[in-house]
XYZ file of C-alpha atoms in Angstrom:
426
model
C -47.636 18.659 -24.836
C -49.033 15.380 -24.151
C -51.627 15.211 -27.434
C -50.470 16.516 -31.142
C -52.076 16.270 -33.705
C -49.760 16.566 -37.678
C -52.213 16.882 -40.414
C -52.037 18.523 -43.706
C -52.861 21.983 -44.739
C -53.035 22.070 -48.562
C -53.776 19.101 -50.750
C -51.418 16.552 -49.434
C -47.872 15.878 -50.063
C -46.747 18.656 -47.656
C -44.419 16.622 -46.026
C -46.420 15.413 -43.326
C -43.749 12.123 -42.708
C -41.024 14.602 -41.788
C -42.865 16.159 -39.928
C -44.209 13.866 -38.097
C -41.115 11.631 -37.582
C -39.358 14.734 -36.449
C -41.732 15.362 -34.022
C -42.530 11.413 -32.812
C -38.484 11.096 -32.080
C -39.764 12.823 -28.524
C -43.358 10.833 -28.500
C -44.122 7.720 -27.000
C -46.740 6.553 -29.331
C -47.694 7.715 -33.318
C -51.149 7.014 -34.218
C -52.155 7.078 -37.682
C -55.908 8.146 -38.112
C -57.132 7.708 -41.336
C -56.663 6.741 -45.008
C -55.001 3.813 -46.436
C -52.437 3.158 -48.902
C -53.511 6.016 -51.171
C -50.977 8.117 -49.212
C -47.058 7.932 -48.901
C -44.711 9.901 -46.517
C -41.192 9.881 -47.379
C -38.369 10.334 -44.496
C -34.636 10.607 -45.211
C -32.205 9.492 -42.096
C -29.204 9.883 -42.307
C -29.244 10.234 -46.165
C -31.484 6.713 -46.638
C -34.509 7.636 -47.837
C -38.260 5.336 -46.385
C -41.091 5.187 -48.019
C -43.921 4.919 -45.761
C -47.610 3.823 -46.833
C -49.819 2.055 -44.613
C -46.838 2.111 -41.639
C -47.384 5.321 -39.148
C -43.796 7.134 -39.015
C -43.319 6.221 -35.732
C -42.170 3.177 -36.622
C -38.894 4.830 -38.136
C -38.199 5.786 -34.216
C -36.972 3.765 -31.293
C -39.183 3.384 -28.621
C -41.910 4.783 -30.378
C -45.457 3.003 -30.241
C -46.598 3.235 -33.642
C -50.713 2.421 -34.186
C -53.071 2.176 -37.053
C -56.397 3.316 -35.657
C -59.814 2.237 -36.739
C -60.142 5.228 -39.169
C -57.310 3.739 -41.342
C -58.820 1.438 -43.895
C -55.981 -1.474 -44.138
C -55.066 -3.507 -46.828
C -52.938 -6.334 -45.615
C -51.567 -7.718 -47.846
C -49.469 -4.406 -48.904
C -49.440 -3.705 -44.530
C -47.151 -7.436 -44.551
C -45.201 -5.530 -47.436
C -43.912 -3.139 -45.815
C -43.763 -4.575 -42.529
C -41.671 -7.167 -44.332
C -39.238 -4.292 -46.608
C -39.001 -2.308 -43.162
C -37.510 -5.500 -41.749
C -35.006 -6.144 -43.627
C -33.764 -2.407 -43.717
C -33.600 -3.179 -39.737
C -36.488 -1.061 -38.598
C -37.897 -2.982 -35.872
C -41.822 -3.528 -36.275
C -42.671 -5.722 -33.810
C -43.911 -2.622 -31.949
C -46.924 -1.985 -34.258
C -50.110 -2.251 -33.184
C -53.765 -2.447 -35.012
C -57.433 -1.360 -34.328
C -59.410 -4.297 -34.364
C -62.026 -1.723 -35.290
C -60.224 -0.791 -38.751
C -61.636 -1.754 -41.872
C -60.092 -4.078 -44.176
C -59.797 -3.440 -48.192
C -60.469 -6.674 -50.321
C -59.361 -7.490 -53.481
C -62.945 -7.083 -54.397
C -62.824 -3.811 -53.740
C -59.949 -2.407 -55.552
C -61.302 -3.770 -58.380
C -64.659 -1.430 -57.624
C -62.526 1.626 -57.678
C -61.343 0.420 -61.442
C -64.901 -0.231 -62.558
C -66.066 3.411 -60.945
C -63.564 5.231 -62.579
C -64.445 3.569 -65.683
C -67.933 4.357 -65.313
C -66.866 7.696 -65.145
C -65.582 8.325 -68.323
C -64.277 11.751 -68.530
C -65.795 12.921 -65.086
C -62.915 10.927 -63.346
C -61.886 11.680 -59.934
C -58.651 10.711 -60.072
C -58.240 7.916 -57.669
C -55.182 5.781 -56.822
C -57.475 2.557 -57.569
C -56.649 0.922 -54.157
C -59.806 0.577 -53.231
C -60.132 3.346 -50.590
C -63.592 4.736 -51.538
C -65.269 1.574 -52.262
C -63.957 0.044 -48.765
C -65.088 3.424 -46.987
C -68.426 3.261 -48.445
C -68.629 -0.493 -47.660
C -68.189 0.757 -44.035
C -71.093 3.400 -44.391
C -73.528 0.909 -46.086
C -72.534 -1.251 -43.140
C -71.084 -4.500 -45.131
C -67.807 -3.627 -44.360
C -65.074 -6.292 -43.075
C -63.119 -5.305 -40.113
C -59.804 -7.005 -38.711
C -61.687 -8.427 -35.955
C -64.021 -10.189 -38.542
C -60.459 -12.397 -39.462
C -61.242 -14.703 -35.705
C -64.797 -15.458 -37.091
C -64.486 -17.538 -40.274
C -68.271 -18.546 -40.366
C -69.383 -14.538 -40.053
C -66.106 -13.329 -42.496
C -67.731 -16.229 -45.034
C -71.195 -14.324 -44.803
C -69.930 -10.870 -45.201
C -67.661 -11.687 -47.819
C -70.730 -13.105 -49.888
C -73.260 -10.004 -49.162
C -70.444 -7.255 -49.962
C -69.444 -9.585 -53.084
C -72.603 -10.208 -55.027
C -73.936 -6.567 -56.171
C -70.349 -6.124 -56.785
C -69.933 -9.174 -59.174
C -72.881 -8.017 -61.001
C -71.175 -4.850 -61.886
C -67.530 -6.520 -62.764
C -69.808 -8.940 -65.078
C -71.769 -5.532 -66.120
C -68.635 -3.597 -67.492
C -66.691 -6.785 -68.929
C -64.421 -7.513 -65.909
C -63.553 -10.222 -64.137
C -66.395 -11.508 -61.266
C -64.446 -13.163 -58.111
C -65.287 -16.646 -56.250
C -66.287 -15.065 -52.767
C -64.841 -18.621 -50.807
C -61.316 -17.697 -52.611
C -61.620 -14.156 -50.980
C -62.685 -15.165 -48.029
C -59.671 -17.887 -48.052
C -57.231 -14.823 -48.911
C -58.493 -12.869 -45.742
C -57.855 -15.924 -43.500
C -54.640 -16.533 -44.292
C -53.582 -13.239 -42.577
C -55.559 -13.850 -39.248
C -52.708 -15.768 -37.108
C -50.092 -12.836 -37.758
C -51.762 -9.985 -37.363
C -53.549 -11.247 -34.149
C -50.249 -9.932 -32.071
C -51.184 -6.667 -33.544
C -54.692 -6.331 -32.589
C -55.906 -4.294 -29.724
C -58.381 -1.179 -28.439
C -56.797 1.438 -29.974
C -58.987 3.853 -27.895
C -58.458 2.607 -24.757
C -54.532 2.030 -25.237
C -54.521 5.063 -26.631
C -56.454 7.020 -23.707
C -55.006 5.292 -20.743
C -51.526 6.608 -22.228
C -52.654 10.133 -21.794
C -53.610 9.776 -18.491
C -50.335 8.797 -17.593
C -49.079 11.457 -19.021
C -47.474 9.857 -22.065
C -46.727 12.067 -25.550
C -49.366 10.689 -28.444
C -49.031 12.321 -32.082
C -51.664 11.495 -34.405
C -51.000 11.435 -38.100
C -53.229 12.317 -40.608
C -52.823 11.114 -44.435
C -54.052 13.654 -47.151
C -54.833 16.617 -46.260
C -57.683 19.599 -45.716
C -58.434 20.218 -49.036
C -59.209 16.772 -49.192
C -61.413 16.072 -46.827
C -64.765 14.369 -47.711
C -66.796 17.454 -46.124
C -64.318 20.641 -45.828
C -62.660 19.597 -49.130
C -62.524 20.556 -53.049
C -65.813 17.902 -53.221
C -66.174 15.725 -55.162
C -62.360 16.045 -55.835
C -61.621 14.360 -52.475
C -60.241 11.607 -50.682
C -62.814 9.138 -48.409
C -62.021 10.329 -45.293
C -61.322 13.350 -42.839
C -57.650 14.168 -42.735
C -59.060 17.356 -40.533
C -58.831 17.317 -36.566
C -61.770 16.254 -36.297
C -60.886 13.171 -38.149
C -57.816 11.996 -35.516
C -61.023 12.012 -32.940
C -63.178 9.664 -34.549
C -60.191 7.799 -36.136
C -58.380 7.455 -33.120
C -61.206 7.143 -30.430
C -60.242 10.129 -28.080
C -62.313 13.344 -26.894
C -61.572 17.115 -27.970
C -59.891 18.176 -25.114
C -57.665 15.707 -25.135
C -56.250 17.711 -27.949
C -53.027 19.968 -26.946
C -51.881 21.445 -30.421
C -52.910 21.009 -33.753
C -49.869 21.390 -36.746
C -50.559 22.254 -39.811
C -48.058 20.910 -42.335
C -47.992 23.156 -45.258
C -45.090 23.756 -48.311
C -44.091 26.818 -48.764
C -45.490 26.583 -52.563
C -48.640 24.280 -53.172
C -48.986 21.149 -55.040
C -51.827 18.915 -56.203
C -52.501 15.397 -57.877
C -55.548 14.627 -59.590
C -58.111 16.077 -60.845
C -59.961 19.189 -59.145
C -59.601 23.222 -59.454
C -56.416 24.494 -57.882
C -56.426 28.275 -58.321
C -52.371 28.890 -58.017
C -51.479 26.257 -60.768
C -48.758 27.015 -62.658
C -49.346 25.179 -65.745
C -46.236 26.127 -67.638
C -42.155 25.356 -67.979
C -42.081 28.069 -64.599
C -44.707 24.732 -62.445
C -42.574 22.087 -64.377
C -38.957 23.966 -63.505
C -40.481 23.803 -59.915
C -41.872 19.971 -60.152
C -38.577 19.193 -61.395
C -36.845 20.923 -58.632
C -39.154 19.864 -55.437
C -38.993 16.789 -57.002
C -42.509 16.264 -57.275
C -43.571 13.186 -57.686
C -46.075 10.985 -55.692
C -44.316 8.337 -53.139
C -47.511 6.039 -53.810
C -48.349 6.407 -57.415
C -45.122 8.121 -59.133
C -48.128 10.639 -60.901
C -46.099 14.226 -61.699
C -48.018 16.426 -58.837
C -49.421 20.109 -59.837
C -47.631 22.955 -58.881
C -48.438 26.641 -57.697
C -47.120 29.214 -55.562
C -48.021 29.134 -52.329
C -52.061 30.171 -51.436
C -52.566 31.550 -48.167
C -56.118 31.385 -48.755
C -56.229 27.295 -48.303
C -53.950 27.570 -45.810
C -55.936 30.222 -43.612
C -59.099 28.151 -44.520
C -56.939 25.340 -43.170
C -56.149 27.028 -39.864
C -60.033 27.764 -39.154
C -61.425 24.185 -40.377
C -58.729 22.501 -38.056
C -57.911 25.559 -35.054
C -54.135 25.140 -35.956
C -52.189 26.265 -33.426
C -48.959 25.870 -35.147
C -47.841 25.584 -38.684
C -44.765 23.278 -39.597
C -43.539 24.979 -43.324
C -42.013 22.293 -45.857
C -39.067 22.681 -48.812
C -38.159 26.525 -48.489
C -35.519 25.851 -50.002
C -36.643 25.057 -52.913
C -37.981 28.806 -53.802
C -34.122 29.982 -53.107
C -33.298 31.315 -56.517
C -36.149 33.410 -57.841
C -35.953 36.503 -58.037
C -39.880 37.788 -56.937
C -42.037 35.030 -55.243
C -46.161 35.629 -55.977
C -47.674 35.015 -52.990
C -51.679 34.302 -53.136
C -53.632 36.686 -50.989
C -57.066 36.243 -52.442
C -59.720 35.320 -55.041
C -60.959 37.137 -57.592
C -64.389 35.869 -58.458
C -66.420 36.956 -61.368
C -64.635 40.344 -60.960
C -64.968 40.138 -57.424
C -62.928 39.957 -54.699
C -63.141 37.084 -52.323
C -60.709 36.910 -49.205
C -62.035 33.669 -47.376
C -62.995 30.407 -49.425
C -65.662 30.924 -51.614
C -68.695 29.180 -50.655
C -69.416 26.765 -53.222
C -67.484 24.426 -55.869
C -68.516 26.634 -59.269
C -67.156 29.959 -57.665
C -63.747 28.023 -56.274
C -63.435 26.513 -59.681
C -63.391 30.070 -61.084
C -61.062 31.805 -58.485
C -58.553 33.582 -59.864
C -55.967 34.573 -57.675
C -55.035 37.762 -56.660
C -51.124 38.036 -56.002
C -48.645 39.714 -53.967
C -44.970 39.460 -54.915
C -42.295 39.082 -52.002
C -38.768 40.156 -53.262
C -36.515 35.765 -53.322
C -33.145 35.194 -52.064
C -30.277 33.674 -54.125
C -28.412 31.960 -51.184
C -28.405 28.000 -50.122
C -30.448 27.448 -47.361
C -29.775 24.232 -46.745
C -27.168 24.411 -44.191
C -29.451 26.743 -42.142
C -30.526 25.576 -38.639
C -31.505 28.552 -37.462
C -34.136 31.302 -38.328
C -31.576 34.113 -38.053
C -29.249 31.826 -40.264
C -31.787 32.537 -42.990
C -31.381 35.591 -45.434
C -33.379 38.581 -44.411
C -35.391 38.071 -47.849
C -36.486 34.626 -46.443
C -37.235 35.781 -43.057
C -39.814 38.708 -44.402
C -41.111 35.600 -46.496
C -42.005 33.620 -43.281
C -43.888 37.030 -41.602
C -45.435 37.369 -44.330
C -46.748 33.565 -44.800
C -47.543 34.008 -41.130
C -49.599 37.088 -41.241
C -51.605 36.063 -44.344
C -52.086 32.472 -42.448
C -53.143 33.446 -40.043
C -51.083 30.439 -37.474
C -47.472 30.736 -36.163
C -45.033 28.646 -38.028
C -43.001 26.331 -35.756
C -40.886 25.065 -38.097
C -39.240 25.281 -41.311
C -37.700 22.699 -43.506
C -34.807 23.392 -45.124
C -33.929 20.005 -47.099
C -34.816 16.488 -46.619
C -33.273 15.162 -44.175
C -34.545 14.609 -40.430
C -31.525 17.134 -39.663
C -32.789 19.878 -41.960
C -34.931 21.452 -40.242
C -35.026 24.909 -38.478
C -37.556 24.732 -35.143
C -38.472 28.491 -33.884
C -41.000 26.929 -31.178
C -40.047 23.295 -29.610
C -43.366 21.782 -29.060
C -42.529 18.957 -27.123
């Protein structure tokens, strides 16, 4: 299966880096497709734990090409970060490579995504504050700064001072700081000699590997319920984490496309603001925070939790045409005795079965559950599906029926190693 693409099903934090790592240990190149710093992927090898940001996860493999396409919106100074922590763990990142087609993230504009929120007030969105938006909607109202602008010092001086001056305006406006545009323009600079190794046409690099037959995974940050269009709007990231998203973010065609994974946990979790229909706001979603350990990679925020709602994740499969479905941190649910399983909406006394169609009626969805009888045993050891207790297996047919998508694989812990595969992909 020469082109995968890993995304997420729910509302991020599914465990897409596992995933994806698992999967990019047979790949020749991992191309991330979108996002910026605002996500985190955490893999465990070999009981040593990486946090991943900006890095695609195929940098945590040998032999692995890992890119950053020009849907990714970089900031490089935290990039060099990690790049540099990653070094001197022994990873070997010499391999990455950049779109000189991604945008860059200025200090100018992280402080934007402070003075939005504060504008706000109480409508908040929630943001990380590393200047995703504000850099994605530099790149829509064309005054964006991309890495290729970093071999033009003249044109990155211009840019700098047309992006910076309504910006200023509003810093002065709400009692921030305003910023000298020649000392951001200096900061950029400085990064220009090493990341010019780095730079390259991620579309044709990436293309040309396909036709000779090479295995290219794309990652997605976020996830579905994110995305700017298909998402919870306007409780959504800046980007599309969908399929469609790796096409434009990584500069390939549709039928390029071999499979599509969905990355899903087998409960659902959320951070930030927005409606989420299966929360458990109670001690039984902070028992199960405390035992998925649920807690951002990026931002440390305690994420939501809910049972799992195969509504999202059906919506998931039809938004993206999933073709497989890799299910996250079973384990977790061993233990309880009855697991409520989400099978639909209940809307102003009405039933809904599909997504409702706009953001009031979602925000009012109360869900409709079906209870699957739990297991008691440790799963952890299990590397097979038959190793799994029968309660556990019904679980999965169930998930998979409602879902409406196989599921390929099942994670069992976090390590690389726990992991049950039913369907090898590649």
């Amino acid at each position: 299966m020469p082109a995968v693409i890993v995304l997420g099903a729910q509302w991020g934090d599914e465990g897409k880096g596992k995933a994806t790592d698992q999967l990019g240990q047979n790949t020749d190149y991992v191309v991330k497709f979108n996002g910026g710093n605002n996500a985190g992927h955490t893999v465990v090898i070999d009981g040593e734990k990486y946090a991943l940001h900006l890095l695609p996860a195929g940098i945590l493999s040998e032999g692995v090409t890992p890119i950053i396409g020009n849907g990714v919106v970089v900031d490089i100074e935290v990039m060099f970060q990690e790049i540099d922590e990653m070094a001197s763990r022994g990873v070997d990142c010499s391999r990455l490579k950049v779109s000189s087609n991604a945008h860059i993230i200025p200090s100018y504009n992280r402080l934007m995504d402070q003075a939005n929120e504060r504008a706000r007030g109480k409508n908040q969105i929630g943001t990380t504050g590393r200047g995703i938006g504000p850099t994605y909607a530099d790149k829509m109202n064309r005054i964006g700064i991309r890495i290729q602008d970093l071999f033009d010092p003249e044109g990155l001086a211009e840019k700098v001072e047309a992006a910076l001056a309504p910006k200023n305006e509003i810093f002065a406006a709400v009692g921030m700081e305003t910023l000298n545009p020649e000392v951001v323009t200096e900061e950029l600079l400085a990064y220009a000699d090493r990341i010019r190794p780095m730079m390259c046409d991620v579309s044709l690099e990436v293309n040309e590997a396909l036709d000779r037959g090479d295995t290219v995974l794309f990652e997605g940050g976020q996830a579905t319920m994110l995305d700017i269009d298909h998402g919870t709007y306007p409780f959504v990231t800046s980007s599309n984490p969908t399929a469609g998203g790796a096409l434009t973010g990584a500069g390939v065609g549709p039928t390029r496309i071999d499979r599509v994974i969905g990355v899903a946990k087998a409960y659902t979790t959320r951070v930030g603001e927005g409606p989420f229909p299966t929360e458990l706001d109670d001690e039984v979603g902070e028992a199960l925070r405390i035992k998925g350990g649920e807690f951002g990679v990026t931002t440390g925020r305690a994420r939501r939790t809910g049972w799992f709602d195969a509504v999202v994740v059906r919506y998931a499969t039809r938004i993206n045409g999933l073709t497989d479905i890799c299910l996250t941190k079973l384990d977790v649910l061993s233990g309880y005795p009855l697991i409520p399983v989400c099978v639909a909406y209940e809307i102003d006394g009405v039933r809904a079965e599909e997504m409702p169609l706009d953001q009031a009626g979602f925000a009012k969805a109360v869900p409709v559950y079906e209870e699957l009888p739990g297991w008691d045993e440790d799963i952890s050891g299990c590397r097979t599906f038959e190793e799994l207790p029968a309660n556990a297996q019904a679980y999965i047919a169930r998930l998979e029926e409602l879902s409406k998508c196989r599921i390929q694989s099942i994670g069992v812990g976090p390590g690389r190693e726990a992991t049950i595969v039913r369907y090898p992909l590649i």
